[in-house]
mmCIF file of C-alpha atoms in Angstrom:
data_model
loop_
_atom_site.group_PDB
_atom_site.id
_atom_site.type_symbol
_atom_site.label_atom_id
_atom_site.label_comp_id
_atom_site.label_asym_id
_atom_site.label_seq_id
_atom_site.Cartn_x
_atom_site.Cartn_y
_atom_site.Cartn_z
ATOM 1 C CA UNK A 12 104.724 -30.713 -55.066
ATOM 2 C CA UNK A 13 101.001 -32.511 -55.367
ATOM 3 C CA UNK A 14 101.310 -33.349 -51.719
ATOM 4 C CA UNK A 15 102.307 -29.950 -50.833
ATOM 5 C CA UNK A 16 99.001 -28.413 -52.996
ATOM 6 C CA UNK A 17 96.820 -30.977 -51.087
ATOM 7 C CA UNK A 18 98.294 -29.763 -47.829
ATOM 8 C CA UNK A 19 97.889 -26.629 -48.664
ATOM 9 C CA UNK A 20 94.411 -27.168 -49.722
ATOM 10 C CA UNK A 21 93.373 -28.609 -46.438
ATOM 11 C CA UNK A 22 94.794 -25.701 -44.367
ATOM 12 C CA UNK A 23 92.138 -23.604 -46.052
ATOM 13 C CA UNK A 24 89.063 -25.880 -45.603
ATOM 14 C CA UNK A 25 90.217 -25.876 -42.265
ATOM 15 C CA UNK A 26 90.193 -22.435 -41.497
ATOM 16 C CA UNK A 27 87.355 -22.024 -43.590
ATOM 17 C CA UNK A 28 85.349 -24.658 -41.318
ATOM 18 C CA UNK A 29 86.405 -22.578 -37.899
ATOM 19 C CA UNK A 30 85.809 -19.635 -39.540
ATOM 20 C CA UNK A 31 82.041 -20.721 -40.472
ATOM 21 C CA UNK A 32 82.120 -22.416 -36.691
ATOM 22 C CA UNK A 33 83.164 -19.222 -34.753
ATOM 23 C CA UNK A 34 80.360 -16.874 -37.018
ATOM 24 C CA UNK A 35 77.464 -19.771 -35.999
ATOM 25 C CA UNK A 36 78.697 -19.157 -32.346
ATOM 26 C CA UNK A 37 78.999 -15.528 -32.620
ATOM 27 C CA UNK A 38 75.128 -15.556 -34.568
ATOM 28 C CA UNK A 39 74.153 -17.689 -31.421
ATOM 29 C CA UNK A 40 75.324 -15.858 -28.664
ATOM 30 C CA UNK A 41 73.362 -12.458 -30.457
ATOM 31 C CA UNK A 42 70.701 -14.224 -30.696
ATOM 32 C CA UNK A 43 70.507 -15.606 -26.868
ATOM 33 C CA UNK A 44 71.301 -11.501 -26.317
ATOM 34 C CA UNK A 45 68.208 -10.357 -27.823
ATOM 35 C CA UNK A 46 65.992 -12.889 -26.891
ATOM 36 C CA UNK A 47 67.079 -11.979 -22.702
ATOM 37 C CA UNK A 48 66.668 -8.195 -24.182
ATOM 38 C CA UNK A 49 63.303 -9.279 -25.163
ATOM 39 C CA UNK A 50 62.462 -11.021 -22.188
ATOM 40 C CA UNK A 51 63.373 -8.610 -19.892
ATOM 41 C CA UNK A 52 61.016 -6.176 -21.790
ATOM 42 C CA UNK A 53 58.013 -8.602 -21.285
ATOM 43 C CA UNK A 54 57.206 -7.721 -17.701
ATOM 44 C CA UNK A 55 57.025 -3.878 -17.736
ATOM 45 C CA UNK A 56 55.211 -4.224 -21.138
ATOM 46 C CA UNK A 57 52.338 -6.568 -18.955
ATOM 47 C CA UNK A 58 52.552 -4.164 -16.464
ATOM 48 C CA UNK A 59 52.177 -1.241 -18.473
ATOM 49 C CA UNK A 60 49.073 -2.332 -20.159
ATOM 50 C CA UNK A 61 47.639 -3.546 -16.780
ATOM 51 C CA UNK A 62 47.605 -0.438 -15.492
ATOM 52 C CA UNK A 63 46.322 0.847 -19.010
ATOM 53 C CA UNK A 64 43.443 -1.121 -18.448
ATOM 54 C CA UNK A 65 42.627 -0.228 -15.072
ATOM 55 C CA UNK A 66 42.972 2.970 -15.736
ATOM 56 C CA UNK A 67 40.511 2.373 -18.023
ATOM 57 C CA UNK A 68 38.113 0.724 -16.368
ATOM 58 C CA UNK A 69 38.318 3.561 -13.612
ATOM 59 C CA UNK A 70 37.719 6.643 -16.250
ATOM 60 C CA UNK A 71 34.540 4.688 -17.046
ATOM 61 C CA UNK A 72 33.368 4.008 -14.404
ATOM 62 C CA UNK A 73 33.886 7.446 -13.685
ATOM 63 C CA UNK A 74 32.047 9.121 -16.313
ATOM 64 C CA UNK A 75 29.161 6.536 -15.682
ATOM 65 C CA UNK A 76 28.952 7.446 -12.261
ATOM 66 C CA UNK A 77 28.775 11.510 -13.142
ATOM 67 C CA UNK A 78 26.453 10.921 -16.312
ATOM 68 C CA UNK A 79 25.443 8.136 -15.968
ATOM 69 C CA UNK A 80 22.089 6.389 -14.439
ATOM 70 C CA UNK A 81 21.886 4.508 -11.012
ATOM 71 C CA UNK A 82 21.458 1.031 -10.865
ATOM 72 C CA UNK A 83 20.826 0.976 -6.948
ATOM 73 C CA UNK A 84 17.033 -0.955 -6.276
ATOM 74 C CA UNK A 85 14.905 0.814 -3.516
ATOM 75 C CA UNK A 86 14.027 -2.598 -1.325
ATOM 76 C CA UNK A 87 9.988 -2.003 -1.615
ATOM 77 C CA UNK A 88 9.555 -3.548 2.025
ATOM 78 C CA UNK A 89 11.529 -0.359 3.185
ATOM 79 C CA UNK A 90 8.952 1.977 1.049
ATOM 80 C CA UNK A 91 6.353 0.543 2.338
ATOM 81 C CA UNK A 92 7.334 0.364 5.805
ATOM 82 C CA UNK A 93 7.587 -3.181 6.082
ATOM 83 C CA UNK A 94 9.701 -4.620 8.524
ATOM 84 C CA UNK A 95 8.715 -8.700 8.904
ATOM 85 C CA UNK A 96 8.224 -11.405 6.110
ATOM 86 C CA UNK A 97 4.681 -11.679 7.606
ATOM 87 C CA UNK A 98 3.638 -8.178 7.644
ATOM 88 C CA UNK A 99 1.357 -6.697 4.489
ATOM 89 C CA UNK A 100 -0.091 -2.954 4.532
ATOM 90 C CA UNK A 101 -3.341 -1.949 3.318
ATOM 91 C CA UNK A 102 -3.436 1.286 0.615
ATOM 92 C CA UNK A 103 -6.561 3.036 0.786
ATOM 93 C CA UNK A 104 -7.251 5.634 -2.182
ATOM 94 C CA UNK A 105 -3.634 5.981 -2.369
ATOM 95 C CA UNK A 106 -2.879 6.281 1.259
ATOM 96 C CA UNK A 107 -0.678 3.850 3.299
ATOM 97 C CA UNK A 108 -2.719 3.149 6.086
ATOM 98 C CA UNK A 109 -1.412 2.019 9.525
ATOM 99 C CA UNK A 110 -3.987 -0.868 10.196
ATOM 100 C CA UNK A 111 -2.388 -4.437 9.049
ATOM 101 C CA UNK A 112 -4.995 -6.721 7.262
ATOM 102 C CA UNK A 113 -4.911 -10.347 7.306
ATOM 103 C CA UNK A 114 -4.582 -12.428 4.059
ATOM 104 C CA UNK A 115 -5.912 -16.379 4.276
ATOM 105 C CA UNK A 116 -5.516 -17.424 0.217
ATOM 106 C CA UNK A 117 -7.773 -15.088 -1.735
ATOM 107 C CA UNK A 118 -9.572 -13.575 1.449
ATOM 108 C CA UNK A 119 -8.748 -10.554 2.977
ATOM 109 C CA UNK A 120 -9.804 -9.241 5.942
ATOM 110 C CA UNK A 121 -9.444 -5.391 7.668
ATOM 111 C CA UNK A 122 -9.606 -4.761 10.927
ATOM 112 C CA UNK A 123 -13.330 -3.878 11.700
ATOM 113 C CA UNK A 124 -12.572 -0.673 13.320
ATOM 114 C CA UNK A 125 -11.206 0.152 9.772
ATOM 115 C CA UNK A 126 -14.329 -1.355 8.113
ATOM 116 C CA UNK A 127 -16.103 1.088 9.957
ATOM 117 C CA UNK A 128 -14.685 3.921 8.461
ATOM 118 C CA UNK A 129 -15.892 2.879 4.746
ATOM 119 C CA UNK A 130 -19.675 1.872 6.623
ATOM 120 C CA UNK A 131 -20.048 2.656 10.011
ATOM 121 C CA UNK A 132 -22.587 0.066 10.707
ATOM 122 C CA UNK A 133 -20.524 -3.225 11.587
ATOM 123 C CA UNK A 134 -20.804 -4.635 15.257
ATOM 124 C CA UNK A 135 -19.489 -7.795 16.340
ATOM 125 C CA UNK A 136 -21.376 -9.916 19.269
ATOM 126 C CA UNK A 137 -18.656 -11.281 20.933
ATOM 127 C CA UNK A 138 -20.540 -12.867 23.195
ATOM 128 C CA UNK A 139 -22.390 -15.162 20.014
ATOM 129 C CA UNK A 140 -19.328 -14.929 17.879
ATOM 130 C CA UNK A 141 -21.745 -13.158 15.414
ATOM 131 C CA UNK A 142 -20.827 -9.858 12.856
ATOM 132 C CA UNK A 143 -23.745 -7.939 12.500
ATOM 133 C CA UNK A 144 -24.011 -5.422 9.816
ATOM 134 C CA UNK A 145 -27.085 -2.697 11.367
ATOM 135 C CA UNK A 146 -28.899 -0.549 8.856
ATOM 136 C CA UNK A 147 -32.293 1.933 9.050
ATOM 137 C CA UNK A 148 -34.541 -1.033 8.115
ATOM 138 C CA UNK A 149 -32.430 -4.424 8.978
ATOM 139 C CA UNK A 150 -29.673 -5.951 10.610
ATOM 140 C CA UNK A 151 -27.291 -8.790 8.389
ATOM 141 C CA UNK A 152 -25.800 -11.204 9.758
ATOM 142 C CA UNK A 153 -22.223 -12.275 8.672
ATOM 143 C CA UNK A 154 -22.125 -15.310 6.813
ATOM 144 C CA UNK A 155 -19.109 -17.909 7.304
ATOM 145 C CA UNK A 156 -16.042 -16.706 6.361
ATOM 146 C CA UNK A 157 -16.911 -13.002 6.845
ATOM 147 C CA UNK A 158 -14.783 -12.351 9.874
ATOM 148 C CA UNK A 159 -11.843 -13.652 11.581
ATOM 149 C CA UNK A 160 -10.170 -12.973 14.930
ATOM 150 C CA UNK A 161 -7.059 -12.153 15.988
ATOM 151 C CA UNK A 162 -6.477 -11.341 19.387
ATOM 152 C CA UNK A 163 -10.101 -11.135 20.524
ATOM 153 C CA UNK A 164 -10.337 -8.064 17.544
ATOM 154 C CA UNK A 165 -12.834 -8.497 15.132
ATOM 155 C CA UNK A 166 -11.868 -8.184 11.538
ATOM 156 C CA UNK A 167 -14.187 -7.923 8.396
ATOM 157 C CA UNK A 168 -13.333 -9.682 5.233
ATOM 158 C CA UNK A 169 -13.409 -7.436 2.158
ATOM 159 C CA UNK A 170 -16.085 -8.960 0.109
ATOM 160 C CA UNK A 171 -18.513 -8.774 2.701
ATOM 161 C CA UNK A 172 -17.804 -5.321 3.225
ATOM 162 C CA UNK A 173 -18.267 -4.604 -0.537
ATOM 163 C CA UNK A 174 -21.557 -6.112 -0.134
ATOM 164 C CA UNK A 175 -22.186 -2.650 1.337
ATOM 165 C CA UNK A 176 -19.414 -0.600 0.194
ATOM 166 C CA UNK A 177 -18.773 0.083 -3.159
ATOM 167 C CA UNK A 178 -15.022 -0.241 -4.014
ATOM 168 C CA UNK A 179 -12.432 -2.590 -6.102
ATOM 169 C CA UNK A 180 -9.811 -3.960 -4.669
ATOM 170 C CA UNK A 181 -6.400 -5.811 -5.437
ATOM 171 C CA UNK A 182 -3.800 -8.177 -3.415
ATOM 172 C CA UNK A 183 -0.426 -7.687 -4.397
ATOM 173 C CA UNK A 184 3.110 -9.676 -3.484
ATOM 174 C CA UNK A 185 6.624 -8.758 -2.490
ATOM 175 C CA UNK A 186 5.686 -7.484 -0.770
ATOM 176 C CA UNK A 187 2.178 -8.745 0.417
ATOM 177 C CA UNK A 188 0.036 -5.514 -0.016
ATOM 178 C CA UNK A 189 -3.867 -4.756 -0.547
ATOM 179 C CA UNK A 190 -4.781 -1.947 -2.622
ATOM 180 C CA UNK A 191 -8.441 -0.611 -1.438
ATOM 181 C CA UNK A 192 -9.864 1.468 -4.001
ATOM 182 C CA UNK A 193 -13.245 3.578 -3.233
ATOM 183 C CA UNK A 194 -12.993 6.963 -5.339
ATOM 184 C CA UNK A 195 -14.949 7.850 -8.374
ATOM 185 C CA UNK A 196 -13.084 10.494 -9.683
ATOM 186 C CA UNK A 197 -11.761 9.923 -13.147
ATOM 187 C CA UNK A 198 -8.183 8.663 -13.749
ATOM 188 C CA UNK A 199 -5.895 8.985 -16.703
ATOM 189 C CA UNK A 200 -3.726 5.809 -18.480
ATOM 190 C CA UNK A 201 -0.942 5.106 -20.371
ATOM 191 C CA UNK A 202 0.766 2.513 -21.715
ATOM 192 C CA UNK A 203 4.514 2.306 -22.277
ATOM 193 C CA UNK A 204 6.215 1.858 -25.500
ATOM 194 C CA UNK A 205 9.492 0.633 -24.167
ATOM 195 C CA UNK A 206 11.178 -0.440 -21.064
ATOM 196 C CA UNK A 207 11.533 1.415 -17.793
ATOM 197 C CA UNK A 208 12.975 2.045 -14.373
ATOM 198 C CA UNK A 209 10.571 3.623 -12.073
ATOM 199 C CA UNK A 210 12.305 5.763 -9.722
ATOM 200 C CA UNK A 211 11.683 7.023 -5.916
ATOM 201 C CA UNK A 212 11.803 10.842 -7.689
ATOM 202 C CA UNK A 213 12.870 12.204 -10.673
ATOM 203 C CA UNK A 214 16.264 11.697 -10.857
ATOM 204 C CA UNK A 215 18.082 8.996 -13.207
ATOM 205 C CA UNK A 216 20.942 9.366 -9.738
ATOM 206 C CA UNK A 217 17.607 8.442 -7.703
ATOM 207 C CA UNK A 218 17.151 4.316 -6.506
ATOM 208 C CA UNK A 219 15.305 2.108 -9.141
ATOM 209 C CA UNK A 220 11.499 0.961 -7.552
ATOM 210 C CA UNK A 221 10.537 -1.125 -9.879
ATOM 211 C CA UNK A 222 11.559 -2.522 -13.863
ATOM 212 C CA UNK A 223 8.561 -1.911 -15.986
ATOM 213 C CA UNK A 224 8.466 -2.854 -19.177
ATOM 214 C CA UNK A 225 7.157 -2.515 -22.550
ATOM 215 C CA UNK A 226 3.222 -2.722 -22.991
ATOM 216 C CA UNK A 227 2.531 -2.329 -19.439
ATOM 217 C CA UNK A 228 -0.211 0.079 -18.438
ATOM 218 C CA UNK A 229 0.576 2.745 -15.603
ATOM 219 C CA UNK A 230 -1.492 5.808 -14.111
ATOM 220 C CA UNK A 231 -0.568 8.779 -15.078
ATOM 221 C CA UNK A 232 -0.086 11.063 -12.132
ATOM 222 C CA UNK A 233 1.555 13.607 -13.154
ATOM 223 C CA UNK A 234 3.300 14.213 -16.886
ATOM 224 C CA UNK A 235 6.078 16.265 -17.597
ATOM 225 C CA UNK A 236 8.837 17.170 -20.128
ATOM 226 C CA UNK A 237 11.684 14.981 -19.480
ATOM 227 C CA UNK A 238 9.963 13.226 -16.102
ATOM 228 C CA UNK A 239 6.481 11.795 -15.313
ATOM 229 C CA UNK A 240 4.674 10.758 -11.853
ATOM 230 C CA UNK A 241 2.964 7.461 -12.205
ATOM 231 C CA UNK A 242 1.408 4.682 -10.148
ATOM 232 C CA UNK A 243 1.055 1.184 -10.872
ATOM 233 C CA UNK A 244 0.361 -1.758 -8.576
ATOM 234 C CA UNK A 245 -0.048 0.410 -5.710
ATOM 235 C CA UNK A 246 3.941 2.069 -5.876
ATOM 236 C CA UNK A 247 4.402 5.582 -6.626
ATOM 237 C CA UNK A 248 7.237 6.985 -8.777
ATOM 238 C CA UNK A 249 8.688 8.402 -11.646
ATOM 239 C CA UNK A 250 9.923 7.287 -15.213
ATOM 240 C CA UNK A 251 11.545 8.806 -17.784
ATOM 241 C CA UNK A 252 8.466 10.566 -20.161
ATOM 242 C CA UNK A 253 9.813 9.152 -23.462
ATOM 243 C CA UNK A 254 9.175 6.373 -22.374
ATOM 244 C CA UNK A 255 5.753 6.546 -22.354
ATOM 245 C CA UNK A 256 3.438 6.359 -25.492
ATOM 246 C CA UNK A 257 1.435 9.223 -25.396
ATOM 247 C CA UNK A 258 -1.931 7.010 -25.956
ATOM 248 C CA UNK A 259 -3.401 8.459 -23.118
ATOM 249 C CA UNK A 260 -7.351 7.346 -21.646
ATOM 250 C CA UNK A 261 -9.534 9.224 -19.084
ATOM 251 C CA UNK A 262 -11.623 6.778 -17.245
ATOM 252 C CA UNK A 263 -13.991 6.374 -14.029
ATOM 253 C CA UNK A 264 -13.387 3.280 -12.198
ATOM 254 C CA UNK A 265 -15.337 0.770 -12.567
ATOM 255 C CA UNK A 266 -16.369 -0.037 -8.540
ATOM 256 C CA UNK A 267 -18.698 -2.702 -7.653
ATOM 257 C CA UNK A 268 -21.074 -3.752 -4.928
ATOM 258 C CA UNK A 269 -22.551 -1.847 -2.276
ATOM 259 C CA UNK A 270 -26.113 -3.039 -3.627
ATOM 260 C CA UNK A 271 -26.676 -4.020 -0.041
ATOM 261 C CA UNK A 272 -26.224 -0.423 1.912
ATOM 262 C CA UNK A 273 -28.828 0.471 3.946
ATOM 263 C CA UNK A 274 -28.743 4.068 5.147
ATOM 264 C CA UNK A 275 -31.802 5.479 4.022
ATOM 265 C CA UNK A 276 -32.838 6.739 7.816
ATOM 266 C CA UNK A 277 -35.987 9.057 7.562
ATOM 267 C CA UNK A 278 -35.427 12.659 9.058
ATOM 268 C CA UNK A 279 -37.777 13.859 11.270
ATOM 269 C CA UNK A 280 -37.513 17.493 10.500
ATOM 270 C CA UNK A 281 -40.037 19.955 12.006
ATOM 271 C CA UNK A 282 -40.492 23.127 10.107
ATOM 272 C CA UNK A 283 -40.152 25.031 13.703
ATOM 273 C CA UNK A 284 -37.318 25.323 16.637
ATOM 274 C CA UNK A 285 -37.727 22.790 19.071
ATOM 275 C CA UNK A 286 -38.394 23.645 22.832
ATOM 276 C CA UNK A 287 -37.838 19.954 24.657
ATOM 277 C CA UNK A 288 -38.373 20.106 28.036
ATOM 278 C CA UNK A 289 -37.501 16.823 30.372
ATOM 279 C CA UNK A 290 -39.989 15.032 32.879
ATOM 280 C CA UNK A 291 -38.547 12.955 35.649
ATOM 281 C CA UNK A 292 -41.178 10.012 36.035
ATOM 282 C CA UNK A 293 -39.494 7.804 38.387
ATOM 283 C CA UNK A 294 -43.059 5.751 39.219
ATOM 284 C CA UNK A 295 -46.530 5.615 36.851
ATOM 285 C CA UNK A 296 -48.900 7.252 38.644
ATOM 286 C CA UNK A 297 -46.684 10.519 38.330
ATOM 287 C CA UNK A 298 -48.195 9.902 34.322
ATOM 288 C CA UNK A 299 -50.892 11.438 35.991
ATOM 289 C CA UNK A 300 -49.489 14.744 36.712
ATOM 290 C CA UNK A 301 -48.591 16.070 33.480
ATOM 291 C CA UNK A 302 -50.608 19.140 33.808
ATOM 292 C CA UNK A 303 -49.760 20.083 37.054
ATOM 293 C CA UNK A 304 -45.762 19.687 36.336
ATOM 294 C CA UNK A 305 -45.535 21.551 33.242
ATOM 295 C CA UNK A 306 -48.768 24.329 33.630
ATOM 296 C CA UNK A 307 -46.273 26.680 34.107
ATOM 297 C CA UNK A 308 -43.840 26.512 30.989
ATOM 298 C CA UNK A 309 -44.599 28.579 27.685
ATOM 299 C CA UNK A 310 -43.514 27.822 24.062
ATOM 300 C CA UNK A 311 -42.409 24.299 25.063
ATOM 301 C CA UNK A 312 -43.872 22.049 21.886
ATOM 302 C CA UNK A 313 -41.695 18.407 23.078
ATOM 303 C CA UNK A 314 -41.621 16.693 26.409
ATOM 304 C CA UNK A 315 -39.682 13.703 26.917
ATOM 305 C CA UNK A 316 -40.261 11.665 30.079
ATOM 306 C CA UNK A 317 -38.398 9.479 31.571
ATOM 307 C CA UNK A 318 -40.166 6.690 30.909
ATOM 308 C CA UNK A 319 -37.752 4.003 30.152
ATOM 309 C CA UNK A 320 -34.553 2.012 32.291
ATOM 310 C CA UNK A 321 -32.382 -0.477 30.505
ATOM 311 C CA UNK A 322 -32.704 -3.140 32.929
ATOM 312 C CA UNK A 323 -29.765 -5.611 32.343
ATOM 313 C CA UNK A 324 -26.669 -6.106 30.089
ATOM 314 C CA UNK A 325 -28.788 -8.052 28.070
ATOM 315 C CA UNK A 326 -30.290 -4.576 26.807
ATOM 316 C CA UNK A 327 -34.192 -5.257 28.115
ATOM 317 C CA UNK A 328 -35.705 -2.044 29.599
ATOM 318 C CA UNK A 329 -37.873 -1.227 31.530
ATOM 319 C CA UNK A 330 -42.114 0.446 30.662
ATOM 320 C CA UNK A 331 -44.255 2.874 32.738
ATOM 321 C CA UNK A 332 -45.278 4.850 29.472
ATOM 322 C CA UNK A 333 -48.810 5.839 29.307
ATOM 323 C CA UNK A 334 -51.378 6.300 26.901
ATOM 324 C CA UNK A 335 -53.397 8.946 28.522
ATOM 325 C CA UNK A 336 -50.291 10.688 29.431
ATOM 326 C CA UNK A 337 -49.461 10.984 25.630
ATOM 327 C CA UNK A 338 -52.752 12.078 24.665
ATOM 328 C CA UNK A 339 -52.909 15.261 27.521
ATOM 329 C CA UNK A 340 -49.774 16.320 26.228
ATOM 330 C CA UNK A 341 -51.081 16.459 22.391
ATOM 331 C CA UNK A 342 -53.757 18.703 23.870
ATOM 332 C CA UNK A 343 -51.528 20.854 25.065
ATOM 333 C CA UNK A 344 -49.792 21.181 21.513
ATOM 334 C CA UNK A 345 -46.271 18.724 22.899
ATOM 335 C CA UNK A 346 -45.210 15.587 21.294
ATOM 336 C CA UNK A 347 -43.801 12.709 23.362
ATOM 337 C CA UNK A 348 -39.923 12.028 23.318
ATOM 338 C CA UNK A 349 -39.567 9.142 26.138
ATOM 339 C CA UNK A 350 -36.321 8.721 27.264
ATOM 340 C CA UNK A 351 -34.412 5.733 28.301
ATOM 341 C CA UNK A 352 -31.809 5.607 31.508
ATOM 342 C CA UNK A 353 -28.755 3.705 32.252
ATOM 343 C CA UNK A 354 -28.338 4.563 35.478
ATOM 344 C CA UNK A 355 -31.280 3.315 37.391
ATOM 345 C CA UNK A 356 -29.957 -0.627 37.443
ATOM 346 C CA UNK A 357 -26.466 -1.467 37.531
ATOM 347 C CA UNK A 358 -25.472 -2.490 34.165
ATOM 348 C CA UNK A 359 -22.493 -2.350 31.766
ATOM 349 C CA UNK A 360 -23.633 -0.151 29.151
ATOM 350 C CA UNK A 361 -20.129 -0.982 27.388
ATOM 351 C CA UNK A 362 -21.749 -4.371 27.398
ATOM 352 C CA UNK A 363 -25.041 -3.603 26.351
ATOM 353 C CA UNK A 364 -24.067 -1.930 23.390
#
């Protein structure tokens, strides 16, 4: 009977043992279920969230776009109308001219036809290689360094030209530019109290200019309630107003030179209407016919004969003037305008002058 208990006995642990085997096989086939549930859920999960996100990204991008401000940069060369890595401009009292100057280092010279405009008394002797500056009681001569050609044109360099011209001026890079300043009206400043993008207008959709930032000082243009005009470093354009700090200065500028002008001509005014009547004098014994030639006129108080002939292109002329000639007409109540001719000789007169 003992051997039939321990038979018994080992029936059950047997079955027991499968049993125990077939639930670990059962537990690990669920489990290999759930995990390929789980990784077949992976993917569209991923995928759902990836296009979460860029969905994302899109609705704010979005809003910045339709709120938000631009980021484009205006390329300065294009406001300026630059189109050439060696090109500058010159602004003159705030106006972009057409005439190019030339920078060498720290010099800048203009185009004399455009120095003429600020002093019209600049000639160049192309013939010495000389600049002449010609006033009402002198003529200066440029020193070294005071012109420069290009292309057989003359050009003046600025700080000979303030010499005579009252002005400040400023060079400025990228681009190259040279700000000519000659007004004396008063301007208003500001400073800003916190960064800045100056814009082409006053738009925060409009292109970015230039990044200004705190501290810097600007002129103020034009101030408004949400938008100001300003002007710094010869650009033009507007920031946001806030931005500025409200510790606003009225000044004249402070321009310097022009201690060597030299217009102060004399007018010779006459407190009565002139009556100028010519006298052709080809030869100088027809000096001696004054009286006879104008015995007929009335109420003429100026004669002017022809007395003089520019006799080459080197600008000498020629004399038959007369003394007794000038004294008869005093008698008979006339000053004495002589008048020179180009036409007798062949000259150049482009050349003479």
């Amino acid at each position: 009977m003992r051997e039939g208990r321990d038979a018994a006995r080992q029936r059950r642990e047997r079955a027991r043992r499968y049993e125990r085997e077939d639930s670990r096989r059962y537990d690990s086939r669920s489990s290999r279920r759930r995990k390929r549930r789980k990784s077949s859920k992976l993917p569209l999960i991923i995928a759902v969230l990836l296009v979460a996100a860029i969905a994302a990204v899109l609705f704010v991008n979005a809003l910045a776009e339709e709120f938000g401000y631009s980021r484009e940069h205006q390329d300065l060369n294009a406001y300026f109308g630059i189109t050439s890595e060696d090109q500058a401009v010159i602004i003159s009292d705030k106006e972009v001219l057409d005439a190019a100057p030339v920078i060498q280092g720290d010099a800048v010279y203009i185009p004399m036809s455009l120095a003429n405009t600020y002093y019209d008394n600049f000639y160049y002797d192309s013939r010495e290689g000389h600049l002449l500056v010609t006033g009402a009681t002198r003529t200066v001569e440029g020193v070294q360094g005071s012109d420069y050609l290009v292309n057989e044109e003359a050009y003046v360099s600025l700080a000979f030209l303030n010499r005579f011209v009252p002005m400040e001026y400023r060079i400025y890079k990228d681009p190259m530019r040279v700000e000519i300043n000659t007004g004396s009206e008063a301007v208003t400043t500001d400073s800003l109290e916190s960064d800045a993008k100056m814009r082409v207008s006053a738009d925060k959709k409009s292109p970015i200019l230039m990044d200004l930032e705190s501290g810097d000082m600007v002129e103020l243009e034009e101030k408004g309630e949400s938008w100001s005009k300003i002007r710094i470093q010869a650009v033009e354009g507007y920031i946001e107003s806030k931005a500025l700090s409200g510790k606003e200065t009225q000044a004249v500028p402070a321009l310097s030179g022009g201690a060597e002008a030299d217009d102060s001509y004399q007018k010779l005014l006459r407190p009565h209407k002139i009556v100028l009547g010519f006298h052709n004098v080809a030869v100088a014994d027809a000096n001696s016919y004054l009286k006879e030639a104008v015995g007929n006129t009335r109420g003429m108080n100026v004669i002017a004969p022809t007395w003089f002939a520019i006799a080459d292109n080197e600008g000498h002329l020629t004399d038959i003037g007369s003394a007794s000639y000038v004294s008869a007409a005093h008698e008979m109540g006339c000053e004495v305008w002589g008048v020179a001719d180009n036409f007798t000789n062949q000259i150049d007169t482009n050349e003479v002058l």
